Coordinates of C-alpha atoms in Angstrom, one line a residue:
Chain A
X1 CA 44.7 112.1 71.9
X2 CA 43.3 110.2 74.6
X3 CA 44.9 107.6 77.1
X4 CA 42.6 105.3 75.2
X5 CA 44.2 105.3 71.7
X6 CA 47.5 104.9 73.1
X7 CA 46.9 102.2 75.1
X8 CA 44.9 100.7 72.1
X9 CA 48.0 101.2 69.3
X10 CA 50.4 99.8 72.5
X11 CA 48.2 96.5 72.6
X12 CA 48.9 96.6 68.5
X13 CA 52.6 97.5 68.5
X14 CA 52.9 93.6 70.4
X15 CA 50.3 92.5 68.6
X16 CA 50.2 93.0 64.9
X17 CA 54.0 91.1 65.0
X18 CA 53.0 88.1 66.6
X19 CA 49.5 87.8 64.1
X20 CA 51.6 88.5 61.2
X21 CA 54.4 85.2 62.5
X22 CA 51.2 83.0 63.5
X23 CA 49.3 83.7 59.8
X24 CA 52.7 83.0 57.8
X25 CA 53.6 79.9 59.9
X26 CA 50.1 78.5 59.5
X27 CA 50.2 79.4 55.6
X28 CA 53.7 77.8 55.5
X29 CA 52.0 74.7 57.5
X30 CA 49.7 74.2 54.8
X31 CA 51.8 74.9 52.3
X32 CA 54.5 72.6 53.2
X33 CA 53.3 69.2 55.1
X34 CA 56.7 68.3 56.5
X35 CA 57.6 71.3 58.4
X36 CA 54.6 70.5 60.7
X37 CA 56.7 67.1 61.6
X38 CA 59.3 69.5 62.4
X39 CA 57.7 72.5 63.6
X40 CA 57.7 74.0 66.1
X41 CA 61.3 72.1 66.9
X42 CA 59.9 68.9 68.0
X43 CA 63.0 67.5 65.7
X44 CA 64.9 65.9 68.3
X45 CA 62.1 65.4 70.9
X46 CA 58.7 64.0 68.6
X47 CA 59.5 60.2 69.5
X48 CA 59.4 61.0 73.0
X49 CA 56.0 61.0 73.8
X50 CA 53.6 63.4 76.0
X51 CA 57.0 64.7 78.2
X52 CA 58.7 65.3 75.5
X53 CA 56.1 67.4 73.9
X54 CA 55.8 69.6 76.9
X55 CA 59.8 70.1 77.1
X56 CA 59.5 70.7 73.6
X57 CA 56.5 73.5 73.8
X58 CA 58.5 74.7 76.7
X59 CA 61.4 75.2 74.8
X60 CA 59.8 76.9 71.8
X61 CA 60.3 80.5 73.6
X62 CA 63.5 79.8 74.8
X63 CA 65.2 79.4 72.1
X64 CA 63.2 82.6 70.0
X65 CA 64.2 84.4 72.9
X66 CA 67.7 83.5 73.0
X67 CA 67.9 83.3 68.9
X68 CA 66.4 86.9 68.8
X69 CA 68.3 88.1 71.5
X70 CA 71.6 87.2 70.6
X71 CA 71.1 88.1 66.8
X72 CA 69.8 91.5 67.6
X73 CA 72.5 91.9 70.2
X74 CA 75.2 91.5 67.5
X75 CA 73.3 93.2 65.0
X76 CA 73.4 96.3 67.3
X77 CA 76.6 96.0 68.3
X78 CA 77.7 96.2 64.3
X79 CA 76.0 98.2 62.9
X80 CA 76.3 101.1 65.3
X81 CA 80.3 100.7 64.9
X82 CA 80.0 100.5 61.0
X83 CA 77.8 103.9 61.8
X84 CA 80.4 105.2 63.0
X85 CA 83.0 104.3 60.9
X86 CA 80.8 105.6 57.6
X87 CA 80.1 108.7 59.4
X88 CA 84.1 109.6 59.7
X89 CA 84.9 107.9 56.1
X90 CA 81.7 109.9 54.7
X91 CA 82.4 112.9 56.7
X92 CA 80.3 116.0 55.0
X93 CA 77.9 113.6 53.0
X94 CA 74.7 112.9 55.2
X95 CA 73.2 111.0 52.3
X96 CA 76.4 108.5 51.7
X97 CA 76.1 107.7 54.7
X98 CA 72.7 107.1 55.7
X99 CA 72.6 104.9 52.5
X100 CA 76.0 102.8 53.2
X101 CA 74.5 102.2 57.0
X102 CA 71.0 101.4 55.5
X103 CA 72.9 99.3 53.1
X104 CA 75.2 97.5 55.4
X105 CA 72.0 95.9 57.7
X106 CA 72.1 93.2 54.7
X107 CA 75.1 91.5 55.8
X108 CA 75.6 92.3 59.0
X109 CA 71.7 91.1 60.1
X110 CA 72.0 87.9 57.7
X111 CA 75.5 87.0 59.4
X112 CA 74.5 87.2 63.0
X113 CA 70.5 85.4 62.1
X114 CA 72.8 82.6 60.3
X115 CA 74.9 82.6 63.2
X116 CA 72.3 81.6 65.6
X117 CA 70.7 79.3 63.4
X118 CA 73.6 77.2 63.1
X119 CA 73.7 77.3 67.3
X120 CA 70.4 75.7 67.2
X121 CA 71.1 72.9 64.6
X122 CA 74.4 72.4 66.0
X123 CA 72.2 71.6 69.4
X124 CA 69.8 69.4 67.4
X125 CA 72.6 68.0 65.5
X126 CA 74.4 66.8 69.1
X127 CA 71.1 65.2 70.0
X128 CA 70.6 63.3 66.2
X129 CA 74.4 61.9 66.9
X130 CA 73.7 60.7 70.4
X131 CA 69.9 59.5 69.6
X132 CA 70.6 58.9 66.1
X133 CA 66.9 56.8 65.8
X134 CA 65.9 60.3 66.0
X135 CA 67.3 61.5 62.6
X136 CA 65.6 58.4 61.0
X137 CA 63.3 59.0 58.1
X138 CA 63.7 62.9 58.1
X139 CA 65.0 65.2 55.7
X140 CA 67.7 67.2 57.5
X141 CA 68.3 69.9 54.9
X142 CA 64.5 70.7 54.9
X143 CA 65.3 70.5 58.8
X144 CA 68.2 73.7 58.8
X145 CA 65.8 75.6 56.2
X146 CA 63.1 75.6 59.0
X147 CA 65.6 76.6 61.9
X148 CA 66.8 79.3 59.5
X149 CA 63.4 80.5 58.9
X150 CA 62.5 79.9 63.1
X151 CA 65.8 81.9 63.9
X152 CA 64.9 84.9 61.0
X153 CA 60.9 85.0 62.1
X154 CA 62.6 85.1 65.9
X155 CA 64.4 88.1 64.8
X156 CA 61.9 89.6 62.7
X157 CA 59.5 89.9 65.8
X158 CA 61.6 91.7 67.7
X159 CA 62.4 94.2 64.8
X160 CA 59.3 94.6 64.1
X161 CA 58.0 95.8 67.5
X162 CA 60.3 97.7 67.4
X163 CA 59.1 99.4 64.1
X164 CA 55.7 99.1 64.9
X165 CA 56.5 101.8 67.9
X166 CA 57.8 103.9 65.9
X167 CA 55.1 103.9 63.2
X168 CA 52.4 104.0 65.8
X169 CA 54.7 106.8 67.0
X170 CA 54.3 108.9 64.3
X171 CA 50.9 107.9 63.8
X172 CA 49.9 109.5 67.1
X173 CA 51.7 112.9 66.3
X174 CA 50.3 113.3 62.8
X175 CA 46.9 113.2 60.7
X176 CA 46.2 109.6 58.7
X177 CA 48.2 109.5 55.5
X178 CA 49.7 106.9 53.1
X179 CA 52.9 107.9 54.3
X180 CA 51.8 107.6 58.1
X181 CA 50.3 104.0 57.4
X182 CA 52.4 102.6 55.0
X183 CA 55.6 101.4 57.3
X184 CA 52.8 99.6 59.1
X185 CA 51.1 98.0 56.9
X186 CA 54.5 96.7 55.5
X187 CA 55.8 95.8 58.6
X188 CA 52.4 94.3 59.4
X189 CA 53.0 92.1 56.1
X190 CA 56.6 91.2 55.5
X191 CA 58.3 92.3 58.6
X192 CA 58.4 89.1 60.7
X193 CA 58.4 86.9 56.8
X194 CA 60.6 88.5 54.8
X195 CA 63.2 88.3 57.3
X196 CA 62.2 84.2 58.5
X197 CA 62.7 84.1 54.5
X198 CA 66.1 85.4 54.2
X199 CA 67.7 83.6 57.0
X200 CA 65.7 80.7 55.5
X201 CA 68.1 81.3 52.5
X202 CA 70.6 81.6 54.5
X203 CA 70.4 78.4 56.3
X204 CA 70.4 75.9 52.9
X205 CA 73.9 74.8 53.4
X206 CA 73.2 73.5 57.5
X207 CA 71.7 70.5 56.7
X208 CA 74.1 69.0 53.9
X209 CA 76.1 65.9 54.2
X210 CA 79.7 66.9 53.2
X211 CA 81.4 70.1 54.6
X212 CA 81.8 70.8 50.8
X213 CA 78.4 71.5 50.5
X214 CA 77.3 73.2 53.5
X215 CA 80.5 75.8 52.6
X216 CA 78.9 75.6 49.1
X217 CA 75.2 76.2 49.6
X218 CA 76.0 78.7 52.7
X219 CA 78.3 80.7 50.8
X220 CA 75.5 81.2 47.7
X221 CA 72.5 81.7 49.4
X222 CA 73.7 84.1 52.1
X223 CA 75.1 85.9 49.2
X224 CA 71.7 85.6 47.6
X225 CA 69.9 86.7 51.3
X226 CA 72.1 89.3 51.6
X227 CA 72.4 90.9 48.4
X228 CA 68.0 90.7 48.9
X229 CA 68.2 92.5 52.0
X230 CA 70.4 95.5 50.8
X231 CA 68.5 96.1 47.9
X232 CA 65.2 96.1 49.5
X233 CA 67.2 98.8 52.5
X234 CA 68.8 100.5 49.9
X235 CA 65.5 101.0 47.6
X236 CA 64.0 102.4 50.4
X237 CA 67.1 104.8 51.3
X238 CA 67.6 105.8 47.2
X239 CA 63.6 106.7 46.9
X240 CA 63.6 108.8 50.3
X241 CA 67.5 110.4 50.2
X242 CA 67.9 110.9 45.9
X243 CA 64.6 110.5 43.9
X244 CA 62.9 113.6 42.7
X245 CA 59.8 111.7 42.7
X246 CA 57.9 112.4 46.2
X247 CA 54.2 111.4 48.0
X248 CA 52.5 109.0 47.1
X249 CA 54.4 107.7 43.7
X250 CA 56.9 107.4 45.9
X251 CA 55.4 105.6 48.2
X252 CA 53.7 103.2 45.8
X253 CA 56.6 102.7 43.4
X254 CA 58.9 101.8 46.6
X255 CA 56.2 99.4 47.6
X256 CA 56.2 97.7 44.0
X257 CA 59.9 97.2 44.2
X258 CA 60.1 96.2 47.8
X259 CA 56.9 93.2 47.1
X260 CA 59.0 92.1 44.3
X261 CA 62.3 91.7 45.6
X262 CA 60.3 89.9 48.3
X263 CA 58.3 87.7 46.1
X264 CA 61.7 87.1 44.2
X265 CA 63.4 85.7 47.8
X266 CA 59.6 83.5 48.6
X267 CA 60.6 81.9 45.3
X268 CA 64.2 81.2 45.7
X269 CA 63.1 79.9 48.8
X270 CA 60.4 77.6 47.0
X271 CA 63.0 76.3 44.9
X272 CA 65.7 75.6 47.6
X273 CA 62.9 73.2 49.1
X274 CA 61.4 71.3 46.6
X275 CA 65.0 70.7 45.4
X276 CA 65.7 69.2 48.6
X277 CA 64.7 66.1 48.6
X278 CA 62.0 63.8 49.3
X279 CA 60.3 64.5 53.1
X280 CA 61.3 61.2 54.2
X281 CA 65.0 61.4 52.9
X282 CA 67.6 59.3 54.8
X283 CA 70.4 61.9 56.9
X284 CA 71.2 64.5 54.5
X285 CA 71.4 65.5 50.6
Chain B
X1 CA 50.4 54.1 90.7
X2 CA 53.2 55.1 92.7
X3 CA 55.1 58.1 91.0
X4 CA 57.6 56.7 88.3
X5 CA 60.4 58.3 86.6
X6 CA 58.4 59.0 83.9
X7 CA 55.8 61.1 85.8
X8 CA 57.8 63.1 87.4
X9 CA 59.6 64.0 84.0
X10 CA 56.3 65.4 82.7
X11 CA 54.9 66.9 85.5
X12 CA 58.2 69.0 85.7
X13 CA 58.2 69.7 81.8
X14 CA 54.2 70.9 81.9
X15 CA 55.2 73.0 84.5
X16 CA 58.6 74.3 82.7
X17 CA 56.7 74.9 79.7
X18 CA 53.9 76.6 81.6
X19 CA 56.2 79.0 83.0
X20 CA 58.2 79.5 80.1
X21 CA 55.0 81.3 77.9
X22 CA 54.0 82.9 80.9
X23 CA 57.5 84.5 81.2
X24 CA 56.9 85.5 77.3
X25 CA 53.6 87.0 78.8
X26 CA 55.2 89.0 81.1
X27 CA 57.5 90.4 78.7
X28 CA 55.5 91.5 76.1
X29 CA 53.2 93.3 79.0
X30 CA 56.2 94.6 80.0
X31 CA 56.6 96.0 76.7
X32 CA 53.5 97.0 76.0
X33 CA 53.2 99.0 79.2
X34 CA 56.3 100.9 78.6
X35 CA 55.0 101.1 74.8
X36 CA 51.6 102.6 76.2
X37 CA 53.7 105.2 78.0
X38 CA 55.5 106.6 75.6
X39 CA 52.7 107.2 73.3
X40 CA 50.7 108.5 75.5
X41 CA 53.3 110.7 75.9
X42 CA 54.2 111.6 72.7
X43 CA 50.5 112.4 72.1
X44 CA 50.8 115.2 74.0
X45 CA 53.9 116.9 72.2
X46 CA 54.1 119.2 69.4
X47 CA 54.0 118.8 65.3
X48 CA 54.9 121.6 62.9
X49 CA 51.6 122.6 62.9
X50 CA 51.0 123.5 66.6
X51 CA 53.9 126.6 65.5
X52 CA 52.6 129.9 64.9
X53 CA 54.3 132.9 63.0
X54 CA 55.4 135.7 65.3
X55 CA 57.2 137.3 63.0
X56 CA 59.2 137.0 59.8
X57 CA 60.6 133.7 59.8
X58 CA 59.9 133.2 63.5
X59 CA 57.7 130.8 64.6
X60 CA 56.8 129.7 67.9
X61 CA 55.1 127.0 70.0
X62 CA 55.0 126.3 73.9
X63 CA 54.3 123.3 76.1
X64 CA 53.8 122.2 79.4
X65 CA 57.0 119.9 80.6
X66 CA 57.2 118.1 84.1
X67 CA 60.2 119.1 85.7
X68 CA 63.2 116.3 85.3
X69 CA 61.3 115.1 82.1
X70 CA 63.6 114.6 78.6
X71 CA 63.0 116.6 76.2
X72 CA 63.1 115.0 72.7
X73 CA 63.1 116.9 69.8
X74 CA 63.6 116.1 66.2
X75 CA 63.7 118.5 63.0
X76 CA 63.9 117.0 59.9
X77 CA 63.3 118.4 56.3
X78 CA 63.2 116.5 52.8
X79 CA 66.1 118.7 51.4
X80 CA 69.1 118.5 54.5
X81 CA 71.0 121.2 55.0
X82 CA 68.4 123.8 55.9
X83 CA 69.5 126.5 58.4
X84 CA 67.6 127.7 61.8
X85 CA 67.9 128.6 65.1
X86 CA 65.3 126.7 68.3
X87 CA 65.6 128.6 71.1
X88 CA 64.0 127.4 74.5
X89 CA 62.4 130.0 77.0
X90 CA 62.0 128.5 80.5
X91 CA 58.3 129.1 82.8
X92 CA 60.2 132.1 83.7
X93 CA 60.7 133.7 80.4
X94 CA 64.9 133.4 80.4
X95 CA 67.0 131.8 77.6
X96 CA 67.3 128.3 78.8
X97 CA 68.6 126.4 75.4
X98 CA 69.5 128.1 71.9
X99 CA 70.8 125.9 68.9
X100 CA 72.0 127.0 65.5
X101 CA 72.0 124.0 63.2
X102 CA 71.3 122.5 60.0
X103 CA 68.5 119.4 59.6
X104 CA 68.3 116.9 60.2
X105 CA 68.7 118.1 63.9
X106 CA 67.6 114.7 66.3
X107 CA 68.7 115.0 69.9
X108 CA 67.0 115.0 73.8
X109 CA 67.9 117.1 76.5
X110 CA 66.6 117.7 80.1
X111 CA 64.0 119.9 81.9
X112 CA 65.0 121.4 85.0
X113 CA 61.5 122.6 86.5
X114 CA 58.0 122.2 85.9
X115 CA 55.7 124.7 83.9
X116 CA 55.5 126.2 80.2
X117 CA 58.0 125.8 78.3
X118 CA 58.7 128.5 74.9
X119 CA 60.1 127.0 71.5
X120 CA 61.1 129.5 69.1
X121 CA 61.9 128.5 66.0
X122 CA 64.0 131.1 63.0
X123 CA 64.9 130.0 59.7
X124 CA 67.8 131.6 59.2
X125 CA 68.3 131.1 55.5
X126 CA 64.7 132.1 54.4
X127 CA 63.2 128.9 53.6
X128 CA 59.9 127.4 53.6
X129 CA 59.1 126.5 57.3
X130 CA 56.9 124.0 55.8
X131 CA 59.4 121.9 54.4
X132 CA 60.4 120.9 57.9
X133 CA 59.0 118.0 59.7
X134 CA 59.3 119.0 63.7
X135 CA 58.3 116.7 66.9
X136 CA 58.7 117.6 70.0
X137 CA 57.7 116.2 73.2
X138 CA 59.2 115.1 77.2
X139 CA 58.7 112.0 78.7
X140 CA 59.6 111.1 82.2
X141 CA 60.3 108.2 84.1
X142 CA 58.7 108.3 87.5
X143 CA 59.8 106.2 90.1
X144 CA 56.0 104.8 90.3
X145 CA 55.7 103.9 86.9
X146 CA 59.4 102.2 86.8
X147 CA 59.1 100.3 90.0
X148 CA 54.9 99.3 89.9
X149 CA 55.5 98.8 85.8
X150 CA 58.2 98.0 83.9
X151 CA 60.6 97.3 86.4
X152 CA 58.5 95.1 87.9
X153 CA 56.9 93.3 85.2
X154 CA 60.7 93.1 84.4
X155 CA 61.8 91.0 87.4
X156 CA 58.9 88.6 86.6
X157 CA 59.7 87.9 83.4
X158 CA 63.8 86.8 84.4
X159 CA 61.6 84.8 87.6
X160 CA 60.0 83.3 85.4
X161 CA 61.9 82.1 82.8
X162 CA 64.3 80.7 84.9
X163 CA 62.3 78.7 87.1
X164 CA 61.0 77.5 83.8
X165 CA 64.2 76.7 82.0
X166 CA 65.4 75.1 85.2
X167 CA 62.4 73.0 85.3
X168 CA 62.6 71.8 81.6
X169 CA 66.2 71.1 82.2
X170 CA 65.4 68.7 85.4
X171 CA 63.0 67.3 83.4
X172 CA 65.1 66.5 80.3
X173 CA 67.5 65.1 82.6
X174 CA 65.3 63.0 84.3
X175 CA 63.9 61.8 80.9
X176 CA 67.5 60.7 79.9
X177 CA 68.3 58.7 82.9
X178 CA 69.6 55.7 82.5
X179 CA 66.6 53.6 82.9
X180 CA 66.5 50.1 84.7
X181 CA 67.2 47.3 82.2
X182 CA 65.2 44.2 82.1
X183 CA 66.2 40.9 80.9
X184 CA 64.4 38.1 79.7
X185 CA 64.3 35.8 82.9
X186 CA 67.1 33.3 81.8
X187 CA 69.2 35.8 80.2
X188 CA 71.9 35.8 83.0
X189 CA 72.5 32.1 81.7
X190 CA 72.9 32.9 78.1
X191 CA 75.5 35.6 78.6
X192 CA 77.7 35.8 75.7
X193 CA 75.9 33.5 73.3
X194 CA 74.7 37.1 71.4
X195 CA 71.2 37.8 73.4
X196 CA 71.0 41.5 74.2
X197 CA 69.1 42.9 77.0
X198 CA 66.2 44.6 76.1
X199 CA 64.7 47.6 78.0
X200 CA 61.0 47.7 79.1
X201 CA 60.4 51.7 78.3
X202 CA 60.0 51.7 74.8
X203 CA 56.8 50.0 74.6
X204 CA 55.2 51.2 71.7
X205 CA 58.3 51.5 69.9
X206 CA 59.4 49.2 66.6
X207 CA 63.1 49.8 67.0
X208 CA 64.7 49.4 70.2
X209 CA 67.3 51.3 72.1
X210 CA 70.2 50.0 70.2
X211 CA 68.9 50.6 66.8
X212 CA 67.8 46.9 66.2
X213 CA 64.2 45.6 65.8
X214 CA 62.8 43.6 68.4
X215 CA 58.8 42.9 67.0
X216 CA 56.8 41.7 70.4
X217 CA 56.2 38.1 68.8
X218 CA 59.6 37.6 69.2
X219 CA 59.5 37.6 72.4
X220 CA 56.7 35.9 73.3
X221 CA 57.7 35.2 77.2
X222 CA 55.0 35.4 79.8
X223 CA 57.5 35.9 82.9
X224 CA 59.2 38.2 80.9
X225 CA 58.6 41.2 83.7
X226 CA 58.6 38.4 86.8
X227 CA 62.4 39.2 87.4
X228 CA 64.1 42.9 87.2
X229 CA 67.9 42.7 87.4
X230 CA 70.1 45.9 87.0
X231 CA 72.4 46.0 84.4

């Protein structure tokens, strides 16, 4: 394999990511008319004028960066320890305990994306309070759904670059199959959405009025985003680690199962926004 | 015009934001450089196939490793648990690694010198040898390639996004200044009778500072910006 193709799949490890995030924003533009007041997190900065939209498009990076950064830092962190707990409490079973760690990325991934979503509407929420003409005439639940889905899609990239190299990877080392492809072509597609999705999910009960209902909504749809994100891990793990069914069956009937369960969170999603409220709602819901 | 408040403000945020994505830039050539790398160098490795039968249940494979490369090698198989033995002849023909293990078998270790390296591979409990899924390959990080790419690319990128952040930070500072107030010209005589000074920077705004309207006809004053008095 020449210097060519690797330097050709390099360019598309970065690459393919940052297409996939720019075609779902701009889908999710279209789709939803407010999140282009809000997007990308001019919230607190749009009355401000031409500075304010240059701080604000210099700020875009900083805070993926930081959101990515710090959510895959914890992510890490946890699941390598639960790792290594499952491997001493599983000790013998390679399969319990590939699954239970495959399993376990639900939770632990949806916490710490959730986690730095709240940072970031905590910052924009200190701004509202001290500039509170700012908050006029917005919608601020539809506001923490699109931080949740900024922070997941932040996270999302990083992952999959991450997965991308190790498709490519493989890619390199072995002849063109379904099975060689296929992690790419679903990272390609859901990779950087799935996961803006999720902590989208995660993120309904930030924007809500009383502290009942921000406990309330959190509590439900990070159970929902979470209980998504295991299934969809643990599919994967149950099809490679138990099923007798192998090639490309496999490979198709874990694909059905994983679009579904992904079309299933899209329309929770769908739901959680058009039940929140008109666009030009008056400080919370 | 002589350069106001506001200026300054956004000539610091264009530049902020400017350096900002390019500090993005830098990163994600910094990435895809080291990326590039690695697949070139896994390119070069070997696959199950590259093996050939020497003798029952013995396969074996060589390649060329630079000397203090990594070795990475990773032997997996869709039922775990099966049984062999990789042993690794060095350029000169001796022993220089032997590992009895069961897949999935996933772990790097280090070249000493340069040359041809020997992997011979033994089932030891008579199964299929193509069941199992092998890569191997070395990669090494030269001092070059660390310093003139990554490492370098590296120290732009943090450059980078610092001055940036520090520049966005300036300028959000200087957009939140206290600006200068002005008054309406005989406001300093109706002090307490319930006018409120009005500030001059929201021009184009409906609501003013302090969350009250203020529509321009009200104020129809023409020496309303004769006089400036600080607050």
């Amino acid at each position: 394999m020449s210097l060519a193709v690797s330097m050709l799949f390099g360019l598309l490890v970065v690459i393919l990511p940052f297409i996939s995030f720019s075609v779902w924003a701009l889908l999710f533009m279209s789709l939803f008319p407010y999140s282009r007041k809000t997007f990308p997190l001019s919230i607190f900065l749009k009355e401000w004028g031409a500075t304010a939209k240059f701080i604000s498009l210099g700020l875009i990076p900083l805070f993926l960066l930081a959101s990515s950064m710090i959510s895959a830092g914890i992510s890490i962190v946890l699941e390598l320890g639960f790792a290594l707990v499952a491997s001493m409490v599983f000790a013998g079973d390679t399969n319990i305990t590939l699954m239970t760690v495959l399993m376990s990325a639900g939770p632990i991934e949806e916490s710490a994306k959730l986690l730095c979503a709240a940072l970031i509407y905590m910052t924009v929420f200190l701004i509202w309070k001290k500039r509170p003409q700012m908050a006029k005439r917005r919608n601020r639940v539809k506001d923490g759904l699109i931080i949740g889905l900024l922070a997941g899609a932040s996270f999302g990239l990083l992952e999959s670059i991450l997965y991308m190299f190790s498709g490519f990877n493989t890619l390199i080392s072995r002849p063109l199959t379904l099975s060689t492809i296929d992690p790419l072509i679903w990272r390609f597609t859901l990779g950087v959405s799935l996961h803006a999705v999720y902590t989208g999910l995660a993120s309904a009960g930030l924007g809500r009025s009383t502290l009942m209902k921000k406990v309330a909504f959190t509590s439900i749809f990070l159970s929902a985003a979470t209980i998504l994100h295991s299934l969809n891990n643990g599919i994967q793990g149950y099809f490679t680690l138990y099923s007798d069914i192998e090639g490309i069956t496999q490979i198709i009937i874990t694909d059905i199962i994983q679009f579904g369960l992904a079309a299933s969170a899209v329309v929770l999603f769908i739901v959680l926004w058009k039940t929140s409220g008109p666009d030009q709602g008056e400080n919370g819901n | 015009m002589k350069g106001s408040q506001k200026e300054k403000g956004g000539t610091l945020a264009r530049w902020g934001a400017l350096l900002t994505w390019l500090s993005i830039a830098a990163l994600l050539l910094s990435a895809m450089v080291f990326v590039i790398y690695m697949l070139d160098q896994t390119s070069s490795g070997l696959v199950e196939d590259d093996f050939k039968e020497i003798e029952g249940s013995t396969w074996r494979s060589e390649m060329h490793i630079e000397e203090y490369s990594t070795i990475s090698i990773s032997i997996t198989s869709k039922d775990d648990d099966v049984s062999f033995t990789l042993r690794i002849l060095d350029p000169s023909d001796d022993l220089y690694e032997s590992y009895t293990d069961t897949t999935p078998m996933i772990f790097d270790l280090s070249a000493g010198e340069s040359g041809s390296y020997q992997f011979l591979l033994t089932i030891d409990n008579g199964d299929d040898f193509k069941d199992l899924s092998i890569t191997i390959y070395s990669y090494s990080f030269g001092i070059l390639f660390m310093c003139c790419g990554v490492s370098s690319l590296g120290l732009v990128f943090m450059a980078l996004i610092i001055t940036g952040f520090v520049l966005l930070m300036v300028a959000i500072y200087q957009r939140n200044r206290r600006p200068k107030v002005l008054l309406r010209p005989d406001a300093h005589f109706q002090q307490g009778s319930g006018y409120r000074p009005i500030r001059n920077n929201y021009p184009d705004q409906e609501v003013g500072p302090y969350g009250y309207r203020y529509p321009p006809q009200q104020y129809q004053d023409p020496y309303q910006n004769s006089r400036r008095f600080d607050r």
